[in-house]
């Protein structure tokens, strides 16, 4: 059931960024800790960084390695591992991992862009889809459908594994408990389980041609937002479609769900919907294509 926003939330003053947001799925990453909120939004070849504290906000920007207006930054994601906050950038050139505190580059993993012969591994065009895994790994999706797993090794990261199960470009990645959830450009959602040192593919939810651009996980359900405007809710334990919502008129750019059960969906139809899964509320933030503002909504007292 959709929640009535006016009864639950009131907007705060917008947080204005240096540059407007690019039209990419999942193009707002937020991390909150000890009263400080970090926002990251991709804008063509630049990354807008806003750090909010009780005394105000601090603006930063950084350039993705070899990024430009013609070859823009695709996605940025905050990842918190073992007490350290990292910033992962996905680009057409490769995967970049930075320290979020001082913007020091820790890893640059170039993509395999050379042409290949029949029977060889497919070349990579871009990286998309980022997720922290447990306390020591980062998963990143590729245009070939592969997922790279990077593991912390001292002060850097090493490539520890490659997951292969998708036949189309990866759109989004989420993690819950011992499971990893991945979606692709054909609408397929895969469920992986980590056992020992290996990843096993345990469930496959077939797609129908419309990209599953964004994922979230709530309890026993993995929820996908699709280019068709649909939201589909799958029971990842039983392997069943539990529900479908004709949520938007156009492509869904992002969905998320709070710990208390409020699901938020945003779309190219310019609408934001709240779906009350548990009749509880939390604060949330959104931004939009060609906007320089981050809009924060607080729960009414």
mmCIF file of C-alpha atoms in Angstrom:
data_model
loop_
_atom_site.group_PDB
_atom_site.id
_atom_site.type_symbol
_atom_site.label_atom_id
_atom_site.label_comp_id
_atom_site.label_asym_id
_atom_site.label_seq_id
_atom_site.Cartn_x
_atom_site.Cartn_y
_atom_site.Cartn_z
ATOM 1 C CA UNK A 1 0.000 0.000 0.000
ATOM 2 C CA UNK A 2 1.350 3.437 -0.870
ATOM 3 C CA UNK A 3 1.875 5.706 2.121
ATOM 4 C CA UNK A 4 0.492 9.253 2.156
ATOM 5 C CA UNK A 5 3.632 11.360 2.142
ATOM 6 C CA UNK A 6 1.988 14.508 3.520
ATOM 7 C CA UNK A 7 0.856 12.657 6.628
ATOM 8 C CA UNK A 8 4.282 11.188 7.353
ATOM 9 C CA UNK A 9 7.020 13.508 6.121
ATOM 10 C CA UNK A 10 8.000 17.128 5.777
ATOM 11 C CA UNK A 11 10.848 18.365 3.545
ATOM 12 C CA UNK A 12 13.914 20.080 4.934
ATOM 13 C CA UNK A 13 15.816 22.830 3.147
ATOM 14 C CA UNK A 14 17.423 21.387 -0.035
ATOM 15 C CA UNK A 15 21.143 20.584 -0.004
ATOM 16 C CA UNK A 16 22.529 22.235 -3.147
ATOM 17 C CA UNK A 17 25.363 20.462 -4.993
ATOM 18 C CA UNK A 18 28.017 22.014 -7.221
ATOM 19 C CA UNK A 19 26.767 20.095 -10.301
ATOM 20 C CA UNK A 20 23.448 18.498 -11.267
ATOM 21 C CA UNK A 21 22.848 14.739 -11.121
ATOM 22 C CA UNK A 22 23.356 12.527 -14.175
ATOM 23 C CA UNK A 23 20.556 10.263 -15.377
ATOM 24 C CA UNK A 24 21.946 6.964 -14.081
ATOM 25 C CA UNK A 25 20.165 4.348 -11.949
ATOM 26 C CA UNK A 26 20.990 4.333 -8.234
ATOM 27 C CA UNK A 27 22.727 7.713 -8.517
ATOM 28 C CA UNK A 28 22.629 8.712 -4.864
ATOM 29 C CA UNK A 29 24.733 7.044 -2.197
ATOM 30 C CA UNK A 30 24.256 7.963 1.467
ATOM 31 C CA UNK A 31 26.182 6.928 4.558
ATOM 32 C CA UNK A 32 25.304 8.146 8.054
ATOM 33 C CA UNK A 33 27.496 7.729 11.129
ATOM 34 C CA UNK A 34 27.879 9.582 14.438
ATOM 35 C CA UNK A 35 25.703 12.505 13.368
ATOM 36 C CA UNK A 36 27.524 12.987 10.047
ATOM 37 C CA UNK A 37 25.806 12.191 6.727
ATOM 38 C CA UNK A 38 27.809 11.610 3.531
ATOM 39 C CA UNK A 39 26.115 12.090 0.134
ATOM 40 C CA UNK A 40 27.662 11.151 -3.233
ATOM 41 C CA UNK A 41 26.081 11.894 -6.644
ATOM 42 C CA UNK A 42 27.643 11.376 -10.097
ATOM 43 C CA UNK A 43 27.526 14.284 -12.535
ATOM 44 C CA UNK A 44 29.039 13.468 -15.937
ATOM 45 C CA UNK A 45 32.796 13.148 -15.271
ATOM 46 C CA UNK A 46 32.636 14.557 -11.739
ATOM 47 C CA UNK A 47 31.469 13.286 -8.375
ATOM 48 C CA UNK A 48 29.558 15.618 -6.063
ATOM 49 C CA UNK A 49 30.323 14.947 -2.398
ATOM 50 C CA UNK A 50 28.335 16.638 0.360
ATOM 51 C CA UNK A 51 29.083 16.032 4.031
ATOM 52 C CA UNK A 52 26.370 17.212 6.396
ATOM 53 C CA UNK A 53 26.844 17.907 10.094
ATOM 54 C CA UNK A 54 24.816 19.718 12.725
ATOM 55 C CA UNK A 55 26.731 22.932 11.982
ATOM 56 C CA UNK A 56 26.081 22.861 8.226
ATOM 57 C CA UNK A 57 27.373 21.139 5.092
ATOM 58 C CA UNK A 58 30.776 20.836 3.405
ATOM 59 C CA UNK A 59 31.025 20.562 -0.388
ATOM 60 C CA UNK A 60 33.642 18.580 -2.274
ATOM 61 C CA UNK A 61 34.053 17.287 -5.793
ATOM 62 C CA UNK A 62 36.431 14.803 -7.358
ATOM 63 C CA UNK A 63 37.147 13.600 -10.873
ATOM 64 C CA UNK A 64 36.908 9.955 -11.802
ATOM 65 C CA UNK A 65 40.119 8.664 -13.369
ATOM 66 C CA UNK A 66 39.974 9.291 -17.144
ATOM 67 C CA UNK A 67 36.303 10.342 -16.894
ATOM 68 C CA UNK A 68 34.807 13.130 -19.013
ATOM 69 C CA UNK A 69 31.484 14.359 -20.391
ATOM 70 C CA UNK A 70 31.893 11.909 -23.293
ATOM 71 C CA UNK A 71 32.815 8.989 -21.000
ATOM 72 C CA UNK A 72 31.060 9.857 -17.749
ATOM 73 C CA UNK A 73 31.232 8.463 -14.271
ATOM 74 C CA UNK A 74 28.499 5.807 -14.091
ATOM 75 C CA UNK A 75 28.055 5.193 -10.366
ATOM 76 C CA UNK A 76 29.546 6.003 -6.974
ATOM 77 C CA UNK A 77 28.830 4.025 -3.815
ATOM 78 C CA UNK A 78 29.880 4.332 -0.184
ATOM 79 C CA UNK A 79 30.959 0.980 1.251
ATOM 80 C CA UNK A 80 31.670 0.517 4.969
ATOM 81 C CA UNK A 81 33.986 -2.382 5.843
ATOM 82 C CA UNK A 82 35.414 -3.142 9.288
ATOM 83 C CA UNK A 83 35.160 0.434 10.551
ATOM 84 C CA UNK A 84 36.558 2.048 7.371
ATOM 85 C CA UNK A 85 34.481 3.996 4.838
ATOM 86 C CA UNK A 86 35.387 3.536 1.169
ATOM 87 C CA UNK A 87 34.109 5.197 -1.999
ATOM 88 C CA UNK A 88 33.813 2.950 -5.065
ATOM 89 C CA UNK A 89 33.528 4.490 -8.542
ATOM 90 C CA UNK A 90 32.258 2.636 -11.632
ATOM 91 C CA UNK A 91 33.395 4.010 -14.987
ATOM 92 C CA UNK A 92 33.937 3.069 -18.624
ATOM 93 C CA UNK A 93 37.653 2.712 -17.874
ATOM 94 C CA UNK A 94 37.597 0.588 -14.743
ATOM 95 C CA UNK A 95 36.794 0.207 -11.063
ATOM 96 C CA UNK A 96 38.232 2.716 -8.611
ATOM 97 C CA UNK A 97 38.299 2.356 -4.826
ATOM 98 C CA UNK A 98 39.133 5.374 -2.651
ATOM 99 C CA UNK A 99 39.395 6.148 1.017
ATOM 100 C CA UNK A 100 36.299 8.260 1.679
ATOM 101 C CA UNK A 101 38.135 10.306 4.309
ATOM 102 C CA UNK A 102 41.031 11.720 2.287
ATOM 103 C CA UNK A 103 40.028 10.642 -1.270
ATOM 104 C CA UNK A 104 43.244 8.634 -1.589
ATOM 105 C CA UNK A 105 43.032 6.052 -4.352
ATOM 106 C CA UNK A 106 43.549 2.526 -3.052
ATOM 107 C CA UNK A 107 42.833 0.482 -6.181
ATOM 108 C CA UNK A 108 42.330 0.996 -9.893
ATOM 109 C CA UNK A 109 41.214 -2.132 -11.715
ATOM 110 C CA UNK A 110 41.144 -1.507 -15.493
ATOM 111 C CA UNK A 111 38.513 -3.170 -17.659
ATOM 112 C CA UNK A 112 39.400 -5.707 -20.309
ATOM 113 C CA UNK A 113 38.509 -3.556 -23.308
ATOM 114 C CA UNK A 114 40.582 -5.214 -26.043
ATOM 115 C CA UNK A 115 38.735 -7.048 -28.796
ATOM 116 C CA UNK A 116 38.541 -10.792 -28.287
ATOM 117 C CA UNK A 117 38.368 -13.853 -30.503
ATOM 118 C CA UNK A 118 35.481 -16.344 -30.559
ATOM 119 C CA UNK A 119 35.614 -18.598 -27.524
ATOM 120 C CA UNK A 120 37.575 -16.108 -25.434
ATOM 121 C CA UNK A 121 36.185 -14.074 -22.535
ATOM 122 C CA UNK A 122 33.952 -11.163 -23.515
ATOM 123 C CA UNK A 123 35.486 -7.699 -23.392
ATOM 124 C CA UNK A 124 34.214 -5.190 -20.829
ATOM 125 C CA UNK A 125 32.578 -1.876 -21.720
ATOM 126 C CA UNK A 126 31.663 -0.508 -18.279
ATOM 127 C CA UNK A 127 31.276 -1.355 -14.597
ATOM 128 C CA UNK A 128 27.943 -0.939 -12.787
ATOM 129 C CA UNK A 129 26.489 -2.249 -9.539
ATOM 130 C CA UNK A 130 28.432 -2.071 -6.257
ATOM 131 C CA UNK A 131 27.893 -3.718 -2.896
ATOM 132 C CA UNK A 132 29.870 -4.269 0.278
ATOM 133 C CA UNK A 133 29.948 -7.954 1.215
ATOM 134 C CA UNK A 134 30.358 -9.018 4.843
ATOM 135 C CA UNK A 135 33.162 -7.015 6.477
ATOM 136 C CA UNK A 136 36.005 -7.502 4.023
ATOM 137 C CA UNK A 137 34.771 -7.722 0.419
ATOM 138 C CA UNK A 138 33.331 -5.531 -2.345
ATOM 139 C CA UNK A 139 31.306 -6.898 -5.281
ATOM 140 C CA UNK A 140 31.237 -4.956 -8.581
ATOM 141 C CA UNK A 141 29.231 -5.825 -11.705
ATOM 142 C CA UNK A 142 30.449 -5.637 -15.300
ATOM 143 C CA UNK A 143 28.847 -5.157 -18.712
ATOM 144 C CA UNK A 144 29.742 -8.757 -19.654
ATOM 145 C CA UNK A 145 27.485 -10.076 -16.869
ATOM 146 C CA UNK A 146 30.345 -11.089 -14.613
ATOM 147 C CA UNK A 147 30.657 -9.967 -10.985
ATOM 148 C CA UNK A 148 34.108 -9.309 -9.538
ATOM 149 C CA UNK A 149 34.730 -9.895 -5.835
ATOM 150 C CA UNK A 150 37.524 -7.795 -4.297
ATOM 151 C CA UNK A 151 38.842 -8.704 -0.853
ATOM 152 C CA UNK A 152 40.709 -6.529 1.621
ATOM 153 C CA UNK A 153 44.391 -7.389 1.787
ATOM 154 C CA UNK A 154 46.196 -5.148 4.238
ATOM 155 C CA UNK A 155 45.876 -1.576 2.999
ATOM 156 C CA UNK A 156 44.586 -2.505 -0.453
ATOM 157 C CA UNK A 157 42.206 -4.866 -2.261
ATOM 158 C CA UNK A 158 42.859 -7.921 -4.423
ATOM 159 C CA UNK A 159 40.531 -9.680 -6.859
ATOM 160 C CA UNK A 160 39.442 -12.796 -4.993
ATOM 161 C CA UNK A 161 36.707 -14.301 -7.180
ATOM 162 C CA UNK A 162 34.588 -13.920 -10.326
ATOM 163 C CA UNK A 163 30.919 -14.918 -10.406
ATOM 164 C CA UNK A 164 29.483 -15.980 -13.755
ATOM 165 C CA UNK A 165 25.788 -16.601 -14.242
ATOM 166 C CA UNK A 166 24.361 -13.589 -16.075
ATOM 167 C CA UNK A 167 24.314 -13.268 -19.871
ATOM 168 C CA UNK A 168 23.607 -9.528 -19.865
ATOM 169 C CA UNK A 169 25.145 -6.392 -18.271
ATOM 170 C CA UNK A 170 24.827 -6.162 -14.493
ATOM 171 C CA UNK A 171 22.494 -3.424 -13.228
ATOM 172 C CA UNK A 172 22.553 -3.689 -9.429
ATOM 173 C CA UNK A 173 23.919 -5.765 -6.538
ATOM 174 C CA UNK A 174 22.668 -6.144 -2.955
ATOM 175 C CA UNK A 175 23.710 -8.308 -0.003
ATOM 176 C CA UNK A 176 21.847 -9.713 2.985
ATOM 177 C CA UNK A 177 23.140 -12.220 5.512
ATOM 178 C CA UNK A 178 25.113 -14.843 3.562
ATOM 179 C CA UNK A 179 23.401 -14.090 0.249
ATOM 180 C CA UNK A 180 24.264 -11.856 -2.700
ATOM 181 C CA UNK A 181 21.538 -10.618 -5.081
ATOM 182 C CA UNK A 182 22.386 -9.488 -8.622
ATOM 183 C CA UNK A 183 20.214 -8.161 -11.460
ATOM 184 C CA UNK A 184 20.843 -7.573 -15.148
ATOM 185 C CA UNK A 185 19.736 -5.761 -18.296
ATOM 186 C CA UNK A 186 17.297 -8.522 -19.290
ATOM 187 C CA UNK A 187 15.477 -8.406 -15.927
ATOM 188 C CA UNK A 188 17.062 -11.569 -14.526
ATOM 189 C CA UNK A 189 17.739 -11.732 -10.755
ATOM 190 C CA UNK A 190 20.210 -14.278 -9.360
ATOM 191 C CA UNK A 191 20.677 -15.300 -5.734
ATOM 192 C CA UNK A 192 24.149 -16.429 -4.618
ATOM 193 C CA UNK A 193 25.080 -18.034 -1.292
ATOM 194 C CA UNK A 194 28.543 -17.867 0.245
ATOM 195 C CA UNK A 195 29.732 -21.129 1.759
ATOM 196 C CA UNK A 196 33.309 -21.490 2.917
ATOM 197 C CA UNK A 197 35.444 -19.931 0.181
ATOM 198 C CA UNK A 198 32.960 -20.430 -2.658
ATOM 199 C CA UNK A 199 29.813 -18.813 -4.047
ATOM 200 C CA UNK A 200 26.942 -21.069 -5.111
ATOM 201 C CA UNK A 201 24.084 -19.980 -7.368
ATOM 202 C CA UNK A 202 20.936 -20.977 -5.457
ATOM 203 C CA UNK A 203 17.991 -19.223 -7.151
ATOM 204 C CA UNK A 204 17.242 -17.749 -10.577
ATOM 205 C CA UNK A 205 14.336 -15.409 -11.301
ATOM 206 C CA UNK A 206 14.135 -15.174 -15.088
ATOM 207 C CA UNK A 207 13.710 -11.820 -16.784
ATOM 208 C CA UNK A 208 11.351 -10.862 -19.606
ATOM 209 C CA UNK A 209 13.465 -8.328 -21.478
ATOM 210 C CA UNK A 210 12.957 -5.230 -19.318
ATOM 211 C CA UNK A 211 16.049 -4.301 -17.263
ATOM 212 C CA UNK A 212 15.928 -4.801 -13.516
ATOM 213 C CA UNK A 213 17.693 -1.511 -12.893
ATOM 214 C CA UNK A 214 17.584 -1.524 -9.095
ATOM 215 C CA UNK A 215 17.274 -3.958 -6.177
ATOM 216 C CA UNK A 216 16.576 -3.942 -2.465
ATOM 217 C CA UNK A 217 16.204 -6.714 0.105
ATOM 218 C CA UNK A 218 13.667 -6.861 2.921
ATOM 219 C CA UNK A 219 13.455 -9.890 5.200
ATOM 220 C CA UNK A 220 12.834 -12.954 2.968
ATOM 221 C CA UNK A 221 12.131 -10.843 -0.126
ATOM 222 C CA UNK A 222 14.276 -9.453 -2.900
ATOM 223 C CA UNK A 223 12.512 -6.537 -4.602
ATOM 224 C CA UNK A 224 13.311 -5.397 -8.130
ATOM 225 C CA UNK A 225 12.496 -2.124 -9.906
ATOM 226 C CA UNK A 226 12.212 -2.507 -13.684
ATOM 227 C CA UNK A 227 12.497 -0.348 -16.787
ATOM 228 C CA UNK A 228 8.832 -1.128 -17.487
ATOM 229 C CA UNK A 229 7.806 0.741 -14.316
ATOM 230 C CA UNK A 230 6.954 -2.443 -12.425
ATOM 231 C CA UNK A 231 8.116 -3.432 -8.959
ATOM 232 C CA UNK A 232 8.286 -7.199 -8.431
ATOM 233 C CA UNK A 233 8.652 -8.841 -5.040
ATOM 234 C CA UNK A 234 10.251 -12.283 -4.945
ATOM 235 C CA UNK A 235 10.484 -14.711 -2.037
ATOM 236 C CA UNK A 236 14.169 -15.629 -2.276
ATOM 237 C CA UNK A 237 13.768 -18.527 0.166
ATOM 238 C CA UNK A 238 10.933 -20.321 -1.672
ATOM 239 C CA UNK A 239 11.914 -19.031 -5.117
ATOM 240 C CA UNK A 240 8.474 -17.586 -5.901
ATOM 241 C CA UNK A 241 7.028 -14.337 -7.236
ATOM 242 C CA UNK A 242 5.172 -12.981 -4.198
ATOM 243 C CA UNK A 243 3.732 -9.809 -5.716
ATOM 244 C CA UNK A 244 3.848 -7.245 -8.522
ATOM 245 C CA UNK A 245 3.071 -3.520 -8.497
ATOM 246 C CA UNK A 246 2.450 -1.350 -11.559
ATOM 247 C CA UNK A 247 4.239 1.401 -9.690
ATOM 248 C CA UNK A 248 5.364 3.947 -12.283
ATOM 249 C CA UNK A 249 4.660 5.030 -15.858
ATOM 250 C CA UNK A 250 8.325 5.039 -16.856
ATOM 251 C CA UNK A 251 11.727 3.546 -16.012
ATOM 252 C CA UNK A 252 12.359 3.037 -12.287
ATOM 253 C CA UNK A 253 15.720 4.547 -11.366
ATOM 254 C CA UNK A 254 16.017 3.470 -7.750
ATOM 255 C CA UNK A 255 14.233 1.687 -4.940
ATOM 256 C CA UNK A 256 15.267 1.295 -1.331
ATOM 257 C CA UNK A 257 13.703 0.041 1.867
ATOM 258 C CA UNK A 258 14.338 1.260 5.393
ATOM 259 C CA UNK A 259 14.921 -1.032 8.337
ATOM 260 C CA UNK A 260 11.397 -0.242 9.553
ATOM 261 C CA UNK A 261 9.733 -1.287 6.284
ATOM 262 C CA UNK A 262 9.175 1.853 4.202
ATOM 263 C CA UNK A 263 9.990 1.187 0.535
ATOM 264 C CA UNK A 264 10.829 4.204 -1.625
ATOM 265 C CA UNK A 265 10.682 4.178 -5.423
ATOM 266 C CA UNK A 266 11.663 6.926 -7.882
ATOM 267 C CA UNK A 267 11.214 6.971 -11.628
ATOM 268 C CA UNK A 268 11.718 8.885 -14.856
ATOM 269 C CA UNK A 269 8.025 9.793 -14.578
ATOM 270 C CA UNK A 270 9.298 12.356 -12.000
ATOM 271 C CA UNK A 271 7.312 10.768 -9.165
ATOM 272 C CA UNK A 272 8.447 9.480 -5.795
ATOM 273 C CA UNK A 273 6.307 6.805 -4.142
ATOM 274 C CA UNK A 274 6.394 5.503 -0.569
ATOM 275 C CA UNK A 275 5.163 1.966 0.037
ATOM 276 C CA UNK A 276 4.277 1.126 3.631
ATOM 277 C CA UNK A 277 5.455 -2.455 4.179
ATOM 278 C CA UNK A 278 5.410 -2.340 7.956
ATOM 279 C CA UNK A 279 3.502 0.826 8.915
ATOM 280 C CA UNK A 280 6.633 2.468 10.320
ATOM 281 C CA UNK A 281 8.680 5.444 9.115
ATOM 282 C CA UNK A 282 12.237 6.737 8.781
ATOM 283 C CA UNK A 283 13.969 9.707 7.157
ATOM 284 C CA UNK A 284 15.096 9.533 3.510
ATOM 285 C CA UNK A 285 16.835 11.588 0.806
ATOM 286 C CA UNK A 286 16.391 11.831 -2.986
ATOM 287 C CA UNK A 287 17.827 13.717 -5.943
ATOM 288 C CA UNK A 288 16.893 13.833 -9.643
ATOM 289 C CA UNK A 289 18.258 14.189 -13.142
ATOM 290 C CA UNK A 290 19.688 17.647 -13.863
ATOM 291 C CA UNK A 291 19.003 18.709 -10.269
ATOM 292 C CA UNK A 292 21.611 20.372 -8.080
ATOM 293 C CA UNK A 293 19.625 19.755 -4.904
ATOM 294 C CA UNK A 294 19.454 16.795 -2.554
ATOM 295 C CA UNK A 295 15.994 16.734 -0.969
ATOM 296 C CA UNK A 296 15.812 15.374 2.576
ATOM 297 C CA UNK A 297 12.482 14.336 4.100
ATOM 298 C CA UNK A 298 12.148 13.991 7.872
ATOM 299 C CA UNK A 299 9.474 12.047 9.681
ATOM 300 C CA UNK A 300 6.953 14.337 11.276
ATOM 301 C CA UNK A 301 6.971 14.247 15.080
#
